PDB file of C-alpha atoms in Angstrom:
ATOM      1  CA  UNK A 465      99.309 137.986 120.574  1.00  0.00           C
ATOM      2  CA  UNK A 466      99.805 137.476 123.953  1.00  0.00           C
ATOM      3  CA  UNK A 467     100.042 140.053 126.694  1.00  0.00           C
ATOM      4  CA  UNK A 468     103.391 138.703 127.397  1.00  0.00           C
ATOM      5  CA  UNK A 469     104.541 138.903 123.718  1.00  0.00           C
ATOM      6  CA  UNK A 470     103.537 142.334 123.426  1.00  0.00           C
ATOM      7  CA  UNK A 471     105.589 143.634 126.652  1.00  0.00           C
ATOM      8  CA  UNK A 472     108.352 141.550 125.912  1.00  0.00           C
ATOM      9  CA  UNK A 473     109.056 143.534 122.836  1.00  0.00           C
ATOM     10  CA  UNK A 474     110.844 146.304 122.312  1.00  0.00           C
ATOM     11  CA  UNK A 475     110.066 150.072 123.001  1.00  0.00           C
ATOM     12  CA  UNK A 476     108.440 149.715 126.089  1.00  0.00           C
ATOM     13  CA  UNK A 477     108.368 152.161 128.933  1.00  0.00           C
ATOM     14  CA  UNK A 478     111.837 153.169 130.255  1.00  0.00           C
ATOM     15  CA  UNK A 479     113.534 152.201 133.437  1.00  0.00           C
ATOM     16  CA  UNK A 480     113.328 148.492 133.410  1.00  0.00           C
ATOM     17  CA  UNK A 481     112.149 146.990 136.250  1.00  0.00           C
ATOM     18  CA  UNK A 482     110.053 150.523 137.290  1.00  0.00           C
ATOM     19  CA  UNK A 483     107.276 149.186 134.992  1.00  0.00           C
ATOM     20  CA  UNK A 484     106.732 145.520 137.282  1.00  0.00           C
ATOM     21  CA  UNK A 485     103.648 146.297 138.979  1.00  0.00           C
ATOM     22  CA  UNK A 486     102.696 149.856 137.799  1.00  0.00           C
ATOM     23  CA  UNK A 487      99.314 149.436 135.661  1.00  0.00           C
ATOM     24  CA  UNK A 488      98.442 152.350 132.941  1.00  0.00           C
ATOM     25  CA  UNK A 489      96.686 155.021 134.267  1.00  0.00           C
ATOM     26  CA  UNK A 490      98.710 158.148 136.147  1.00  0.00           C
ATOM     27  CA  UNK A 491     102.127 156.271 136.657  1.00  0.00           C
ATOM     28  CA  UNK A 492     102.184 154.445 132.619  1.00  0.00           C
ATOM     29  CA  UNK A 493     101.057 157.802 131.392  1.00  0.00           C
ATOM     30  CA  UNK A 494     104.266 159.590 132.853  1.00  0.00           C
ATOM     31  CA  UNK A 495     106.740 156.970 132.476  1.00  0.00           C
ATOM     32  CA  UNK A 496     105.518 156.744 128.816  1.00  0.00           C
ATOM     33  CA  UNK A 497     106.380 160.766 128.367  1.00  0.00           C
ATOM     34  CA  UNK A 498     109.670 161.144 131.191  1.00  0.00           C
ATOM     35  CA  UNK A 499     112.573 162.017 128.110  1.00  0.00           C
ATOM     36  CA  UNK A 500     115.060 159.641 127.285  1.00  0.00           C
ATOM     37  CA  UNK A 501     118.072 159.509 125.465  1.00  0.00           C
ATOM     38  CA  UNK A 502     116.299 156.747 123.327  1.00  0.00           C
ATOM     39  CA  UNK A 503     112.961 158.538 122.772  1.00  0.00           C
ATOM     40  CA  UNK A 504     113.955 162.309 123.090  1.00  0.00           C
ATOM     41  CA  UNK A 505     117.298 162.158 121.582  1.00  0.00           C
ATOM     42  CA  UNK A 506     116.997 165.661 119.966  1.00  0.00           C
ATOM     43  CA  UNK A 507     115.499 167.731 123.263  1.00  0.00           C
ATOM     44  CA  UNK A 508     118.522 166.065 125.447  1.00  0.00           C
ATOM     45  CA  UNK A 509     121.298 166.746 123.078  1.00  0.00           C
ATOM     46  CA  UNK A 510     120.269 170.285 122.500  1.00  0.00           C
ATOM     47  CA  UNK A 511     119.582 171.020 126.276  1.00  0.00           C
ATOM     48  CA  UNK A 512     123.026 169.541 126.784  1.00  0.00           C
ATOM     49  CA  UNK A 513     124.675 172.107 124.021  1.00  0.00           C
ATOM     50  CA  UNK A 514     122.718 174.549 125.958  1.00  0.00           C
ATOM     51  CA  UNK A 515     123.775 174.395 129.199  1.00  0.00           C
ATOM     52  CA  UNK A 516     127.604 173.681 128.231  1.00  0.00           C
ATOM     53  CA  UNK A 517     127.186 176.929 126.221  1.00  0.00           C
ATOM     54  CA  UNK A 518     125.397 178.414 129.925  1.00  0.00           C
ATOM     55  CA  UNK A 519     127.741 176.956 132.294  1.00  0.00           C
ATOM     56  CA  UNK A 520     130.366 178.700 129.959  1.00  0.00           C
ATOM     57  CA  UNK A 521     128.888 181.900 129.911  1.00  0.00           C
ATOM     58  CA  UNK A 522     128.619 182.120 133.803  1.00  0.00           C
ATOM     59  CA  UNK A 523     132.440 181.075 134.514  1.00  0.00           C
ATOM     60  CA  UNK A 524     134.489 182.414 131.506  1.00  0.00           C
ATOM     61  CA  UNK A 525     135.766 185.847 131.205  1.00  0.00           C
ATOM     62  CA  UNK A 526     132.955 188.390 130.542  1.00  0.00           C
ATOM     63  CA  UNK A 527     134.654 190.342 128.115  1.00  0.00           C
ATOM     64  CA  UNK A 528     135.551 186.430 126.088  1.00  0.00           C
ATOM     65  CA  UNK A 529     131.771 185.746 126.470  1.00  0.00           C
ATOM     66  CA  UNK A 530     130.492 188.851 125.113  1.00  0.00           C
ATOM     67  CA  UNK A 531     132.955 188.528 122.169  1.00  0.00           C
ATOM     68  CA  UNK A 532     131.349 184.875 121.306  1.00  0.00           C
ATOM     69  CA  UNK A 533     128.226 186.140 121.913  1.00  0.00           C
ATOM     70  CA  UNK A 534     128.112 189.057 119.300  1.00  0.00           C
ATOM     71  CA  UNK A 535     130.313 186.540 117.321  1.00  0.00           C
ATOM     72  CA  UNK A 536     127.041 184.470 117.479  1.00  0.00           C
ATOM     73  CA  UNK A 537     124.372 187.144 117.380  1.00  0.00           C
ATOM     74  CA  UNK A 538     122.106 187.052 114.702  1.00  0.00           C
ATOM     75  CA  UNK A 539     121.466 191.088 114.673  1.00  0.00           C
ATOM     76  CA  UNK A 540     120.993 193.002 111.338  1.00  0.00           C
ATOM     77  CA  UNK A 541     124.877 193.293 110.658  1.00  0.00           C
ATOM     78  CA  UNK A 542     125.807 189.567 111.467  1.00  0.00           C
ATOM     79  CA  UNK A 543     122.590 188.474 109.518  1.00  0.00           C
ATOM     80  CA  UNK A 544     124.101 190.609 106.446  1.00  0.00           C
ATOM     81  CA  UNK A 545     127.783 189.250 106.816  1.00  0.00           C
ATOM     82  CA  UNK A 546     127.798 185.894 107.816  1.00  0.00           C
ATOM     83  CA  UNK A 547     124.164 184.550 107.728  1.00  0.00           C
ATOM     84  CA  UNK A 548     124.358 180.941 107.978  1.00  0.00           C
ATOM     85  CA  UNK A 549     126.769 181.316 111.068  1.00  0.00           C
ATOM     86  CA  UNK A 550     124.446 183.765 112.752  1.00  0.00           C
ATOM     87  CA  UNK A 551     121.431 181.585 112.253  1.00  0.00           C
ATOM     88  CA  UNK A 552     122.853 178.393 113.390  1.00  0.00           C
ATOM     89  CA  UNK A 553     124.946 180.083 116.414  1.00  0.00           C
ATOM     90  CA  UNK A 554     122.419 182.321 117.626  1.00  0.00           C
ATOM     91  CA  UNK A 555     120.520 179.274 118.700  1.00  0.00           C
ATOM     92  CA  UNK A 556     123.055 177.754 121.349  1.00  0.00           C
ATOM     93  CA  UNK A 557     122.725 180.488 123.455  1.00  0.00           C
ATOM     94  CA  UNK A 558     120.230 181.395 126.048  1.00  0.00           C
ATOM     95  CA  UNK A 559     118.927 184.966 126.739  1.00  0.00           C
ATOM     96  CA  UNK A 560     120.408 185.076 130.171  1.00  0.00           C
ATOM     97  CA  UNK A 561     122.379 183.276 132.784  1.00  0.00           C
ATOM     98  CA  UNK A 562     119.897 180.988 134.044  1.00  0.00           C
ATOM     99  CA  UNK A 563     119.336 177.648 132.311  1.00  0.00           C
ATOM    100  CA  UNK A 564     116.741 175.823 134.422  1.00  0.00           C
ATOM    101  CA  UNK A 565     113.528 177.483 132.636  1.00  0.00           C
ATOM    102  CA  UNK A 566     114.990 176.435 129.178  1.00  0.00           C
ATOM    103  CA  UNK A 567     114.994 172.907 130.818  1.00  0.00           C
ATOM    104  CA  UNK A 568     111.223 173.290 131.566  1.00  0.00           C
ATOM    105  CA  UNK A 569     110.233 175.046 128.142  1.00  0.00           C
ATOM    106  CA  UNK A 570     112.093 171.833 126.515  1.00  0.00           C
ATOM    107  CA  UNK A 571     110.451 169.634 128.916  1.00  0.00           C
ATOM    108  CA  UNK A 572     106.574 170.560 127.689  1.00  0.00           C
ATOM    109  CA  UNK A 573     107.565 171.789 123.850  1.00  0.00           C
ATOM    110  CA  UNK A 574     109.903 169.829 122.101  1.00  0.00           C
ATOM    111  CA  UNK A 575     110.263 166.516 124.030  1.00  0.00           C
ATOM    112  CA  UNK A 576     106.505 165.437 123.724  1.00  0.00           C
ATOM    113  CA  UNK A 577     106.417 166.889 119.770  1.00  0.00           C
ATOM    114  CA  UNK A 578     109.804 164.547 119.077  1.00  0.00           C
ATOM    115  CA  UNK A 579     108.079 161.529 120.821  1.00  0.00           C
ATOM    116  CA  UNK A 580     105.428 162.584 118.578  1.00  0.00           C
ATOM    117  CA  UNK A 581     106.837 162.801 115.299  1.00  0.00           C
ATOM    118  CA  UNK A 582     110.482 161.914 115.559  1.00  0.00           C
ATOM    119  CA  UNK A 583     113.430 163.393 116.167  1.00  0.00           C
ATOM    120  CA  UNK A 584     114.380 164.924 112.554  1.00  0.00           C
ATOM    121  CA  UNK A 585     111.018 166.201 112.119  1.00  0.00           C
ATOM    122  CA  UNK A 586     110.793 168.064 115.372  1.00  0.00           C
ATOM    123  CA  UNK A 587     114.612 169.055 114.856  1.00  0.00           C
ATOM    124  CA  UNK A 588     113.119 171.134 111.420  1.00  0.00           C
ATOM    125  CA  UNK A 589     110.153 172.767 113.241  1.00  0.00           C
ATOM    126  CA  UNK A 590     112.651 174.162 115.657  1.00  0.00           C
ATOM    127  CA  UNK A 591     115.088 175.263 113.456  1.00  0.00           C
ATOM    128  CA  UNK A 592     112.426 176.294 110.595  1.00  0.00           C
ATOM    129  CA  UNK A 593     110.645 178.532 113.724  1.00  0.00           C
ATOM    130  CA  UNK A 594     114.500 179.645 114.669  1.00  0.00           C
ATOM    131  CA  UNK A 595     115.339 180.973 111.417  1.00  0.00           C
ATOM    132  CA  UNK A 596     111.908 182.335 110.260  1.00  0.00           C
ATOM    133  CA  UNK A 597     111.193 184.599 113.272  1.00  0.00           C
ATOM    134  CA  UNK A 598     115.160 185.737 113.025  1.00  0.00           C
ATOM    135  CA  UNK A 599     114.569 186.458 109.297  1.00  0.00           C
ATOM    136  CA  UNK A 600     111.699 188.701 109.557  1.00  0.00           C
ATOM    137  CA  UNK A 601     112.239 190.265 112.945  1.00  0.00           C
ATOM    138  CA  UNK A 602     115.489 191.422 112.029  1.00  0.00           C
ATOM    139  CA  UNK A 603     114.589 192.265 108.465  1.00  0.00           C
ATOM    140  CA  UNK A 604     111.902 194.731 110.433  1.00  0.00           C
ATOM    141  CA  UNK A 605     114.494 195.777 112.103  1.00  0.00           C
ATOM    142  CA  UNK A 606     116.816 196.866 108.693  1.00  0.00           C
ATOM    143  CA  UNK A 607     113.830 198.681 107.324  1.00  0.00           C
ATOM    144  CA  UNK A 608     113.136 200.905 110.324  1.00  0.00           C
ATOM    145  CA  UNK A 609     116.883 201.543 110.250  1.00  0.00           C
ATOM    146  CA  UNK A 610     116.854 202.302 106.519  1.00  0.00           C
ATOM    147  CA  UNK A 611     113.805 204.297 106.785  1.00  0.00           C
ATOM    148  CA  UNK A 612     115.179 206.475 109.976  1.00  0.00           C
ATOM    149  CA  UNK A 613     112.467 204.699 112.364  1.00  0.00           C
ATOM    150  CA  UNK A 614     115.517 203.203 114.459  1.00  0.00           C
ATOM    151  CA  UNK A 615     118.652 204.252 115.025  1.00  0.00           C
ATOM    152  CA  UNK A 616     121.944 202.442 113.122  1.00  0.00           C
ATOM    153  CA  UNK A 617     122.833 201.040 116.618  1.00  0.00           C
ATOM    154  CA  UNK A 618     119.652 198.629 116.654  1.00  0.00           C
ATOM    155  CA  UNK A 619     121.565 196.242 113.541  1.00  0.00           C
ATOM    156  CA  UNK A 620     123.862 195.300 116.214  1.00  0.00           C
ATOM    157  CA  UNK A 621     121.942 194.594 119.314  1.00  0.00           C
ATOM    158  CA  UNK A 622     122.181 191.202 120.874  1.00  0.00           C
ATOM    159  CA  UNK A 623     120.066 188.777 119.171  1.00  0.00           C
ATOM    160  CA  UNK A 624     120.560 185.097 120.862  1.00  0.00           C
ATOM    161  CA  UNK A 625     118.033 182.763 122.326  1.00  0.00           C
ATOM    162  CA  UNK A 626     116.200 179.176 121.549  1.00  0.00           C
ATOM    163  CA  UNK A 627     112.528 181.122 122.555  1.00  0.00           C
ATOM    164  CA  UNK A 628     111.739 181.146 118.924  1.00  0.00           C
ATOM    165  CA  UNK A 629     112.018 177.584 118.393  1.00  0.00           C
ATOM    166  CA  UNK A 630     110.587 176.541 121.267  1.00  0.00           C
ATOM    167  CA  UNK A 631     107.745 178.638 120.362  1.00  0.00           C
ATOM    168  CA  UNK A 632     107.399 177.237 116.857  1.00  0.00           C
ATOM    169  CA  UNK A 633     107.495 173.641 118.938  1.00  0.00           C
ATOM    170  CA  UNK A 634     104.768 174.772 121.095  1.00  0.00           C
ATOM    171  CA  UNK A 635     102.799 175.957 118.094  1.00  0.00           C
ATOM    172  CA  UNK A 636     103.422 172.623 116.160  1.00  0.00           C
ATOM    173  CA  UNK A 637     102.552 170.621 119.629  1.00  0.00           C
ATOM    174  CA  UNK A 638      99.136 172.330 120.027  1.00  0.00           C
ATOM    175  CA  UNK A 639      97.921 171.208 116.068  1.00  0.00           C
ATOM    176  CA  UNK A 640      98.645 167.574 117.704  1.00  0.00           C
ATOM    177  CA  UNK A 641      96.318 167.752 120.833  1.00  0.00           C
ATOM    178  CA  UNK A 642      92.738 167.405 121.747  1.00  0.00           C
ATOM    179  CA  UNK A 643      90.890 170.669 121.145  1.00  0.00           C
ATOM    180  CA  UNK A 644      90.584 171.828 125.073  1.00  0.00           C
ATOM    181  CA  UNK A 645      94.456 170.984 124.959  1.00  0.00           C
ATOM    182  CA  UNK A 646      95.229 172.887 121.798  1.00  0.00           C
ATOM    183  CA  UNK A 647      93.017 175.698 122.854  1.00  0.00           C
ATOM    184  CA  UNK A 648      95.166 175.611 126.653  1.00  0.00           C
ATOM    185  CA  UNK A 649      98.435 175.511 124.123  1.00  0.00           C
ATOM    186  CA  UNK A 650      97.607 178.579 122.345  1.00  0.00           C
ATOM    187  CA  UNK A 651      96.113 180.207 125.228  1.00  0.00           C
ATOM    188  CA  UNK A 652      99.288 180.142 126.535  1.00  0.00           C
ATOM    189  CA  UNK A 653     101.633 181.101 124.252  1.00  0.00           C
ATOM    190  CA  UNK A 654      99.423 183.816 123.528  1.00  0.00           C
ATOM    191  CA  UNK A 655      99.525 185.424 127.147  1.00  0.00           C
ATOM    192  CA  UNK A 656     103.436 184.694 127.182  1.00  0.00           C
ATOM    193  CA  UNK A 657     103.647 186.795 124.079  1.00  0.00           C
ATOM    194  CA  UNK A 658     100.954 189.483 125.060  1.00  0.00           C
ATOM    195  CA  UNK A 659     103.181 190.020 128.775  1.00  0.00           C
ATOM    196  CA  UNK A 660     106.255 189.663 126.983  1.00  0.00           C
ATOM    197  CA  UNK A 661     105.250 192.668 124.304  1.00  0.00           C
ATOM    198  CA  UNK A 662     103.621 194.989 127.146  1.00  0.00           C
ATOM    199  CA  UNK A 663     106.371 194.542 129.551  1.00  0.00           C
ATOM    200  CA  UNK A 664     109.908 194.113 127.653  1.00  0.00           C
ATOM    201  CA  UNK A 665     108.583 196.838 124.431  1.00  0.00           C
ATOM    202  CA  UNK A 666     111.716 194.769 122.488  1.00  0.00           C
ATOM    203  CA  UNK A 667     110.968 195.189 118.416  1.00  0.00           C
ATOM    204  CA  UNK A 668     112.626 192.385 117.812  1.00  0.00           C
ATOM    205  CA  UNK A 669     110.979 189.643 119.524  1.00  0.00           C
ATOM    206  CA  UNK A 670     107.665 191.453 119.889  1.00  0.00           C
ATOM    207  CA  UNK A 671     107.615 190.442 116.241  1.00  0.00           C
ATOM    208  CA  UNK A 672     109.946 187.009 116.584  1.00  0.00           C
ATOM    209  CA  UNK A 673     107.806 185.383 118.953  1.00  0.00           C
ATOM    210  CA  UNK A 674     104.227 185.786 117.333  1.00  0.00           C
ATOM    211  CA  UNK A 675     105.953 184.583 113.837  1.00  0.00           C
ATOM    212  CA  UNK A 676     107.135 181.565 115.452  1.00  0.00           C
ATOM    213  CA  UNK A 677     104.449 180.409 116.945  1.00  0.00           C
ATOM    214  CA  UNK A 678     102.556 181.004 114.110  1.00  0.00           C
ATOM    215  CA  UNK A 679     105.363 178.695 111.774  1.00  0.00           C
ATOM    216  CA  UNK A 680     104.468 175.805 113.760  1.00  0.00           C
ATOM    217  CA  UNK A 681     100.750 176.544 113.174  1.00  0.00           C
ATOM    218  CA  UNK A 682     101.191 176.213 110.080  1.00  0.00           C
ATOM    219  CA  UNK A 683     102.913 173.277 110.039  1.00  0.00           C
ATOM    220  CA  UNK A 684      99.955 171.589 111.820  1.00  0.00           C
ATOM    221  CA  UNK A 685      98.531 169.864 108.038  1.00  0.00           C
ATOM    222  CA  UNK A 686     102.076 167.963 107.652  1.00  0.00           C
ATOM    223  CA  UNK A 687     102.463 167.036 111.275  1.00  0.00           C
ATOM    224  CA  UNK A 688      99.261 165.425 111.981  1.00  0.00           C
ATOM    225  CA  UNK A 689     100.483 163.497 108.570  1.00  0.00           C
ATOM    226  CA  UNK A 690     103.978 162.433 110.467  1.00  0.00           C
ATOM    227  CA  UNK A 691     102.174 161.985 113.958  1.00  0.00           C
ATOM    228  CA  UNK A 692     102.249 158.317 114.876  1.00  0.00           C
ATOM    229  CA  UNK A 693     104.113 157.245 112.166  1.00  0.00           C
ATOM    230  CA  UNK A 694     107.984 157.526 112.899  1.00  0.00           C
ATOM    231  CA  UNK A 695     110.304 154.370 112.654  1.00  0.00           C
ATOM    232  CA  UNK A 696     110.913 152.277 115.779  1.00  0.00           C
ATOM    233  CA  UNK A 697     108.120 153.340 117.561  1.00  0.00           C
ATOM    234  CA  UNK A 698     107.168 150.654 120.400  1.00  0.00           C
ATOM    235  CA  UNK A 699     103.828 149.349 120.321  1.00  0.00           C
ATOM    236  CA  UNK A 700     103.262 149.972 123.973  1.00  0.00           C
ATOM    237  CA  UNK A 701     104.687 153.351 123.929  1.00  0.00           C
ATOM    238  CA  UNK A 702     102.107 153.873 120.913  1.00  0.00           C
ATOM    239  CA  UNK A 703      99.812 152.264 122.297  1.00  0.00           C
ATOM    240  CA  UNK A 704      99.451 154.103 125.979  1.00  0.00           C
ATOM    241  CA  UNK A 705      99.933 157.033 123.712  1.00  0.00           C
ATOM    242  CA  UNK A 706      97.170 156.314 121.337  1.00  0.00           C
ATOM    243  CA  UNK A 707      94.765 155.435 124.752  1.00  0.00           C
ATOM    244  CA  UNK A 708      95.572 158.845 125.964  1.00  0.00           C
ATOM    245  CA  UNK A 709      94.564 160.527 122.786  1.00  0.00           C
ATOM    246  CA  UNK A 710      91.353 158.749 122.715  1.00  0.00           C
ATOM    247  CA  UNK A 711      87.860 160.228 123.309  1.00  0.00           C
ATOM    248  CA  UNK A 712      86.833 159.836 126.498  1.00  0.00           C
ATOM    249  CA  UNK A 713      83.509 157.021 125.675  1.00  0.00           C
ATOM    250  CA  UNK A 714      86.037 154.945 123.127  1.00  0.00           C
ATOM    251  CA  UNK A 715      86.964 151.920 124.836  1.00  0.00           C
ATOM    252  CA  UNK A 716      90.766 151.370 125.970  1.00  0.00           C
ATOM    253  CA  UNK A 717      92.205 147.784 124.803  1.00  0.00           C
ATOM    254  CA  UNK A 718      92.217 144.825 127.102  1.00  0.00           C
ATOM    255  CA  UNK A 719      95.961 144.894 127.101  1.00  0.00           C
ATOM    256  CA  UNK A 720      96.248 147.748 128.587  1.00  0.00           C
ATOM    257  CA  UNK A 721      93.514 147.442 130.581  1.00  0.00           C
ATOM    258  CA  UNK A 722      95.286 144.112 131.838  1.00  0.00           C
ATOM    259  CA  UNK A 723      98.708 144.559 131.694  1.00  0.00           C
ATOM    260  CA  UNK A 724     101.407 145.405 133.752  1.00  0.00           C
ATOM    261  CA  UNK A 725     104.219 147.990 133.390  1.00  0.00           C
TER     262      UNK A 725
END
């Protein structure tokens, strides 16, 4: 095959005509990971429900927004009541009036473990760290209430956020890397967690966020299974992706050594 052929194809990197004249190395290795509807269709959409949901909070009524919100809230009560609602609607909220970070934690969690292993695979780590860190943080919670530990009042504190699946993302990302990168993952997380624990003292996610970092761990095993392997994959997305991933001594193919973006 021709190094024509192969570029002519489909799934290359995005933005057309950005890729005449850019060979891989710095520039092919960011095109190849900037999000795209095509590529990150999952990360975008969600971010998008996100900041709608944001953008609401921070011009609607107060009083409205705090109704939603509780409406929403995946606290002891709601997670008694009305489960499923709580669990799903919990997650299209952010902890906060300020969206940007979310855009960020997106940016470096879930986009690059979608392009990874597709979007409906990266879609159930998220939600499967979402509603496992809600299920046993709160159920901590009902037991310390139950047992006189906590007063009634804590089953209806404010539970919303996306940290715990972006968390379990992070988790799932790090089981796909190179061992200094998975170690720099964890690393990570872990100090998040540690400052987040010693400063906020919050029960519920001082138990939330080590859980769901810990489900994507443990969804490393099935992941590295899926990595690589999702439908309509581009060769020369997979293939700058697969040079990347490469040990350092293994050689990178002449195509890309040759070929133009």
């Amino acid at each position: 095959m021709t190094e024509r052929q192969v570029y002519a194809g489909r799934g290359g990197p995005p933005y057309g005509m950005l890729r005449l004249g850019l060979r891989t190395g710095l520039a092919g290795w960011v095109l190849a990971r900037v999000p795209t509807p095509r590529r990150n269709p999952f990360a975008l959409g969600y971010l998008a429900v996100v900041g709608a949901t944001t953008t609401f909070a921070g011009l609607a009524d107060p009083e409205l927004v705090l109704r939603l919100q509780e409406a929403s809230s995946s606290d002891g009560h709601n997670l008694l009541q009305h489960p499923l609602r709580a669990l799903l609607l919990s997650g299209f909220w952010v902890a906060g009036p300020v969206w940007m970070p979310y855009l960020w934690a997106f940016a470096f969690t879930v986009a690059p473990l979608e392009r990874r292993v597709g979007a409906a695979r990266a879609a159930l780590v998220f939600a499967a760290g979402h509603a496992t860190a809600t299920l046993l943080s709160q159920g901590v919670v009902i037991v310390a209430v139950e047992t006189g530990r906590l007063e009634p009042a804590a089953m209806d504190y404010l539970d919303i956020g996306v940290s715990y699946g972006v968390l379990a993302s992070l988790g799932a990302l790090a089981g796909l890397l190179r061992p200094r990168g998975r170690l720099l993952a964890l690393g990570l997380a872990a100090a998040l967690i540690a400052d987040q624990i010693a400063t906020d003292r919050d029960l519920v996610t001082a138990v939330g966020h080590p859980v769901a970092l810990l489900v994507g761990v443990a969804l490393w095993r099935r992941l590295r299974r899926w990595d690589g392997h999702r439908p309509g994959r581009g060769r020369v997305e997979a293939a700058v992706e697969v040079a990347v991933e490469l040990p350092e001594a293994a050689p990178v193919p002449a195509v890309l050594r040759s070929g133009r973006f």
